[in-house]
XYZ file of C-alpha atoms in Angstrom:
409
model
C 25.410 -17.139 2.614
C 24.855 -21.031 2.138
C 26.381 -23.368 4.702
C 28.747 -24.896 2.197
C 30.143 -21.467 1.272
C 30.687 -20.658 4.967
C 32.626 -23.927 5.343
C 34.653 -23.143 2.193
C 35.587 -19.657 3.145
C 36.676 -21.004 6.464
C 39.021 -23.433 4.726
C 40.174 -20.601 2.479
C 41.069 -18.528 5.404
C 42.919 -21.451 6.949
C 44.913 -21.978 3.881
C 45.804 -18.303 3.589
C 47.032 -18.254 7.051
C 49.275 -21.335 6.296
C 50.604 -19.689 3.237
C 51.576 -16.573 5.198
C 53.372 -18.849 7.613
C 55.216 -20.464 4.852
C 53.484 -23.799 5.765
C 53.521 -26.063 2.698
C 51.182 -28.718 4.339
C 47.601 -28.439 2.698
C 45.219 -26.803 4.874
C 42.234 -28.904 5.804
C 38.996 -28.985 7.816
C 37.725 -32.254 9.451
C 34.024 -32.471 8.827
C 33.344 -34.419 11.948
C 33.820 -32.019 14.750
C 31.587 -29.119 15.892
C 34.525 -26.728 16.113
C 35.411 -26.841 12.387
C 32.072 -28.229 10.678
C 29.068 -27.160 12.754
C 27.295 -25.859 9.721
C 27.596 -29.311 8.152
C 26.699 -31.400 11.246
C 23.688 -29.110 11.945
C 22.022 -30.157 8.599
C 18.739 -31.924 9.367
C 16.852 -32.657 6.178
C 18.011 -34.676 3.222
C 17.608 -31.505 0.755
C 19.872 -29.672 2.928
C 22.584 -32.376 2.749
C 22.091 -32.761 -0.932
C 22.589 -28.950 -1.535
C 25.576 -28.890 0.581
C 27.250 -31.838 -0.932
C 26.438 -30.522 -4.511
C 28.245 -27.276 -3.648
C 31.228 -28.987 -2.355
C 31.510 -31.338 -5.578
C 31.350 -28.060 -7.658
C 34.338 -26.861 -5.709
C 35.913 -30.186 -6.219
C 35.474 -30.223 -9.981
C 36.910 -26.658 -10.268
C 40.178 -28.068 -8.814
C 40.217 -26.112 -5.621
C 39.597 -28.761 -2.956
C 39.770 -32.468 -2.335
C 36.792 -34.193 -0.320
C 37.330 -37.309 1.669
C 34.087 -39.163 1.957
C 32.979 -42.109 4.365
C 32.430 -44.809 1.605
C 31.432 -47.432 4.494
C 28.315 -45.725 5.845
C 25.034 -44.681 4.325
C 25.078 -43.541 0.788
C 28.949 -43.000 0.911
C 28.499 -39.116 0.616
C 29.027 -38.291 3.971
C 32.121 -35.844 4.319
C 35.032 -36.648 6.541
C 37.525 -33.936 5.482
C 38.005 -31.181 2.997
C 41.562 -30.225 1.978
C 42.903 -27.395 -0.079
C 44.106 -28.576 -3.429
C 44.867 -25.036 -5.057
C 44.342 -22.042 -2.881
C 44.197 -19.598 -5.769
C 41.601 -21.782 -7.626
C 39.546 -21.818 -4.416
C 39.784 -17.964 -3.807
C 38.572 -17.765 -7.604
C 35.888 -20.203 -7.131
C 34.518 -18.228 -4.273
C 35.249 -14.861 -5.907
C 37.329 -13.829 -2.922
C 40.537 -11.911 -3.482
C 43.438 -13.530 -1.585
C 45.334 -11.353 0.859
C 48.379 -10.910 -1.090
C 46.139 -9.812 -4.283
C 44.526 -7.351 -1.959
C 47.795 -5.964 -0.441
C 49.197 -5.688 -4.121
C 46.090 -3.542 -4.958
C 46.469 -1.548 -1.948
C 50.218 -1.014 -2.651
C 49.111 0.307 -6.244
C 46.609 2.761 -4.623
C 49.300 4.102 -2.234
C 52.297 4.052 -4.512
C 52.237 7.780 -5.341
C 52.383 8.629 -1.713
C 54.823 6.179 -0.377
C 57.919 8.472 -1.011
C 56.305 11.162 1.033
C 55.335 8.980 4.030
C 57.478 6.201 4.858
C 54.982 4.800 7.290
C 52.904 3.577 4.600
C 55.650 0.887 3.969
C 55.139 -0.182 7.655
C 51.276 -0.291 6.945
C 51.663 -2.544 3.684
C 54.033 -4.914 5.709
C 51.503 -5.124 8.507
C 48.841 -5.922 6.081
C 50.945 -8.535 4.368
C 51.153 -10.183 7.718
C 47.447 -10.151 7.947
C 47.437 -7.627 10.850
C 44.963 -4.752 10.990
C 46.090 -1.292 11.081
C 43.614 1.048 12.883
C 41.218 -1.621 12.644
C 41.403 -1.914 8.976
C 42.874 -4.244 6.353
C 43.973 -3.441 2.616
C 40.356 -2.420 1.739
C 41.176 0.714 3.557
C 43.881 1.949 1.132
C 41.566 4.576 -0.860
C 40.899 6.148 2.471
C 44.640 6.276 3.522
C 45.468 7.560 -0.035
C 42.876 10.378 0.577
C 44.386 11.121 3.850
C 47.844 11.248 2.353
C 46.574 13.721 -0.193
C 45.273 15.910 2.702
C 48.232 15.712 4.702
C 50.684 16.428 1.879
C 48.466 19.507 0.902
C 48.636 20.917 4.430
C 52.512 20.144 4.907
C 52.913 22.338 1.737
C 50.879 25.189 3.475
C 52.062 25.205 7.089
C 52.211 28.916 7.369
C 48.174 29.152 6.871
C 45.566 27.635 9.155
C 42.592 26.354 7.129
C 38.883 25.746 8.302
C 38.353 22.177 8.363
C 35.169 21.729 6.221
C 36.020 24.494 3.986
C 39.471 22.853 3.260
C 37.719 19.204 2.949
C 35.367 20.646 0.341
C 38.196 22.069 -1.583
C 40.236 18.904 -1.583
C 37.344 16.355 -2.326
C 35.157 18.721 -4.572
C 32.730 16.576 -6.462
C 32.363 13.715 -4.028
C 29.488 13.151 -1.867
C 29.785 14.827 1.561
C 33.066 16.276 0.376
C 32.942 18.797 3.276
C 32.826 16.117 5.841
C 35.460 13.755 4.261
C 38.415 14.961 6.340
C 36.541 14.227 9.513
C 35.961 10.593 8.370
C 39.726 10.399 7.681
C 40.754 11.372 11.136
C 42.443 8.197 12.219
C 44.350 7.938 8.940
C 45.318 11.608 9.293
C 46.619 10.878 12.994
C 48.691 7.765 11.494
C 50.382 10.003 8.896
C 51.023 12.880 11.312
C 52.398 10.798 13.929
C 54.214 8.032 11.892
C 52.725 5.532 14.384
C 50.622 2.463 13.245
C 48.811 2.295 16.751
C 47.418 5.231 18.229
C 48.653 6.210 21.695
C 45.163 5.642 23.328
C 41.755 7.231 22.186
C 42.310 9.869 19.332
C 41.642 13.316 20.241
C 40.156 14.706 16.940
C 40.714 18.401 17.454
C 44.331 17.641 18.309
C 44.846 15.730 15.186
C 43.347 18.403 12.970
C 45.299 21.225 14.689
C 48.437 19.317 14.204
C 47.748 19.802 10.484
C 46.564 23.298 10.902
C 42.939 22.615 10.515
C 40.480 24.319 12.685
C 36.776 24.246 12.922
C 36.859 28.078 12.980
C 39.592 30.709 12.830
C 42.068 30.573 15.663
C 43.759 34.002 16.588
C 46.846 34.183 18.728
C 45.643 35.064 22.224
C 48.312 36.729 24.333
C 48.253 38.798 27.645
C 50.990 40.912 29.463
C 53.233 44.050 29.219
C 54.734 45.354 26.092
C 53.978 45.804 22.522
C 52.995 43.307 19.881
C 54.716 43.863 16.409
C 52.480 43.238 13.423
C 52.750 43.332 9.563
C 53.136 46.718 8.102
C 55.383 48.172 11.006
C 52.186 48.126 13.167
C 53.029 48.278 17.022
C 49.963 47.152 19.036
C 49.971 47.675 22.926
C 49.227 44.413 24.633
C 46.459 44.085 27.214
C 46.892 42.380 30.682
C 43.652 40.744 30.122
C 44.263 39.330 26.502
C 44.547 40.484 22.876
C 43.682 38.469 19.929
C 45.457 38.930 16.401
C 45.886 36.963 13.393
C 48.705 34.438 13.442
C 50.218 35.272 10.019
C 50.288 39.071 11.186
C 52.531 38.566 14.045
C 56.418 39.544 13.582
C 57.537 39.768 17.187
C 57.162 41.613 20.481
C 58.789 44.216 22.617
C 58.359 43.484 26.409
C 60.169 43.478 29.776
C 58.145 40.450 30.815
C 60.115 38.314 33.060
C 58.943 35.003 31.352
C 56.632 33.431 28.831
C 53.734 30.931 29.960
C 51.939 29.019 27.342
C 48.639 27.533 28.537
C 46.816 24.680 26.811
C 43.160 25.503 27.815
C 41.105 28.596 27.198
C 39.644 28.743 30.931
C 43.153 28.342 32.514
C 44.602 30.947 30.149
C 42.043 33.516 31.252
C 42.698 32.504 34.786
C 46.271 32.909 34.403
C 46.118 36.425 32.668
C 44.233 37.578 35.644
C 46.255 36.017 38.445
C 48.627 38.015 40.866
C 51.875 38.686 38.756
C 50.454 38.242 35.304
C 51.419 42.003 34.504
C 55.095 40.866 34.700
C 54.759 37.825 32.076
C 53.397 37.087 28.743
C 50.797 34.557 28.827
C 49.934 32.644 25.573
C 46.985 30.333 24.674
C 47.960 27.498 22.530
C 44.525 26.503 21.411
C 44.982 22.905 22.619
C 47.311 21.418 20.120
C 49.210 24.233 18.521
C 48.938 24.248 14.676
C 52.112 24.811 12.613
C 50.949 28.421 11.867
C 50.503 28.935 15.583
C 53.923 27.451 16.180
C 55.539 30.006 13.596
C 53.975 33.004 15.190
C 54.962 31.787 18.621
C 58.591 31.224 17.539
C 58.672 34.700 16.099
C 57.634 36.127 19.534
C 60.282 33.837 21.199
C 62.934 35.131 18.840
C 62.302 38.600 20.037
C 63.228 37.756 23.661
C 66.620 37.602 25.359
C 68.098 34.156 25.001
C 68.000 33.673 28.788
C 64.189 34.565 29.074
C 62.599 31.593 30.961
C 59.790 29.906 28.866
C 57.220 27.750 30.558
C 54.262 25.668 29.562
C 51.201 24.592 31.575
C 48.865 21.875 30.324
C 46.808 18.827 31.161
C 48.621 16.105 33.095
C 47.429 13.364 30.400
C 48.582 12.014 27.273
C 47.309 14.807 25.003
C 48.888 17.449 27.377
C 52.428 15.845 27.163
C 52.142 15.354 23.410
C 51.326 19.120 23.088
C 54.343 19.816 25.291
C 56.473 17.777 23.105
C 55.418 19.630 20.072
C 55.943 22.925 21.606
C 59.430 21.990 22.990
C 60.553 21.431 19.336
C 59.598 24.955 18.440
C 61.046 26.576 21.752
C 64.371 24.637 21.302
C 64.542 25.849 17.461
C 64.121 29.470 18.819
C 67.137 29.284 21.105
C 65.209 28.734 24.480
C 64.349 25.753 26.674
C 60.708 24.730 27.613
C 60.172 24.191 31.174
C 57.068 22.337 32.711
C 54.690 24.305 35.003
C 52.275 22.505 37.329
C 52.583 19.255 35.261
C 54.558 17.047 37.521
C 52.974 15.069 40.518
C 55.521 16.623 42.718
C 54.081 20.160 41.642
C 50.463 19.392 41.917
C 49.871 16.722 44.704
C 50.496 19.125 47.615
C 47.733 21.358 46.214
C 44.529 20.506 48.121
C 41.192 20.015 46.347
C 42.522 18.625 43.032
C 40.462 15.770 41.388
C 43.326 13.340 40.226
C 43.020 9.828 38.917
C 45.278 7.134 38.119
C 45.989 6.553 34.485
C 45.838 3.146 32.879
C 49.351 1.482 32.231
C 49.516 1.948 28.515
C 48.338 5.576 28.984
C 51.005 6.412 31.619
C 53.601 4.773 29.198
C 52.548 7.284 26.526
C 52.451 10.220 28.890
C 56.180 9.363 30.008
C 57.132 8.939 26.347
C 55.737 12.397 25.327
C 57.129 14.024 28.608
C 60.674 12.568 27.670
C 60.387 13.878 24.201
C 59.565 17.268 25.552
C 62.972 16.960 27.532
C 61.212 16.474 30.777
C 62.801 13.370 32.076
C 62.221 14.369 35.632
C 58.640 14.627 35.083
C 58.436 11.284 33.337
C 60.170 9.723 36.496
C 57.828 11.495 38.938
C 54.861 10.144 36.917
C 56.134 6.510 36.933
C 56.735 6.976 40.822
C 53.308 8.466 41.342
C 51.081 7.865 38.313
C 48.751 11.072 37.823
C 45.985 11.923 35.499
C 44.695 15.565 35.985
C 42.978 18.319 33.773
C 44.734 21.604 34.261
C 41.145 23.442 35.041
C 41.326 21.635 38.329
C 44.155 23.608 39.408
C 44.334 27.152 40.583
C 46.433 29.548 38.130
C 49.538 29.914 40.116
C 52.360 31.593 38.032
C 56.039 30.573 37.868
C 58.423 32.125 40.264
C 59.847 34.537 37.822
C 56.779 36.828 38.397
C 57.160 36.999 41.995
C 59.736 39.835 42.047
C 58.277 43.189 40.758
C 59.946 44.951 38.007
C-alpha cells in the first residue's frame, strides 16, 4: 500500500465516523503533524514526494477531496491539510465500500433468517454503529447466515442428537472442509443460541454444540439407582446401582422408590456419586456437560414418572458454565412439575469442606455466574457468591449425597 493511500484511507475512516455521528463538518487531516501525517512527513526523496503529491492530485480530480497547499514555501506543493469533499466519491476512488453499504449487503445476506432470530437485528444495529460483534464486522454476515442455517435445522430436530462432523458435512455438502464448518462457526452458533451479542466469558465449545444437540460422539443417557427403566416397545430394564446407559430417544419413564434425583455435570463425579453411601436410595443422572435438547426430553420423561413432591437436585461446577447448565436444567425441571435445588454449588456448602482447591473468579465472570444462578431460581446461591466469590470444579469435592438419601427405605 502506498503512503498516499494510507493517508487517504485514514481520511475516509475519519469521514465515515463523522457521518455516523451525524456531524456535517467535512472531515479533514492536518498534514503538518506526526499524529495524522507521519507517512507524509517521513518522505525523504524528491521522487517519493512527487509520487505522493501525484496520487493526492488524482483524488482531487475525482472530486473526492480538497488539498490545501503552502503556496509561500518551496515549490508550492507542500500539503497543509486534506479535506473530504465527497465521502462516497472518496470511497469509490479507493475501491473501499463504506460501512452503510457493507451493512446493507450484510442485511441482504441475513434477511431470510431475521424473522427466525431477532438477535440478528441487534447485530445489524451494532454494525451500523461501527461496533464489532464477536470480534467481526459486516464482512462476517455469510458466516452468521451459515450458523443460522445450522441452528434453524437443529431447532427443527430437537428430539435427536446429531454427530457434529456428520451433521456439518450434511448441511454444507459440496463446500471445502464441509465436515469442519460447524466448528468454525461456534461463536456465531453461541450468539444465536444465547441471543447475546457478547459472550459471557470464554466460549466452551462443547457446551455450545450440546445446547444444539450436537455431539462429537453419541451420548447415551447414563443413570444409576434402584428401580426399572421403561423403554420403547414396552421394555422394562432393571437399573443398576453402578450405572446403565440407554439411547435417549428410547426412554419413556421409570418405576422407582428412589428418595430423590441428582443430576451430575461431570462424568468422574457421576461415577463417584453412583458409588457413594446412600446411592442405592436415589437416581443419579449424568448430564453430559451441557444437556442437549434430546437429553432434556428424556430427563423430562423420567421426572414425569415421579411423584410431584420428589426432590430434584443438581450438582455441577461452581463456575459460569456450571450455572448456565443449571439454568437450562431448571427450565426442564419446572416444566415437569418439579423444582430444581442446588447441591454443593454454594460457597456456604463447600467452603467448610477441607482440601478444596477454590479460586476467586474475575468480576465479569462472577457477574455471569450470579446471573445464571438467578435464572435457575437460586437467588440465595447468587447472594452467597456475591458475599464470597468462589470458582471451583466439582471434581475437587467428595461425592456427598443430598439429605434425602440418609434415611434407609
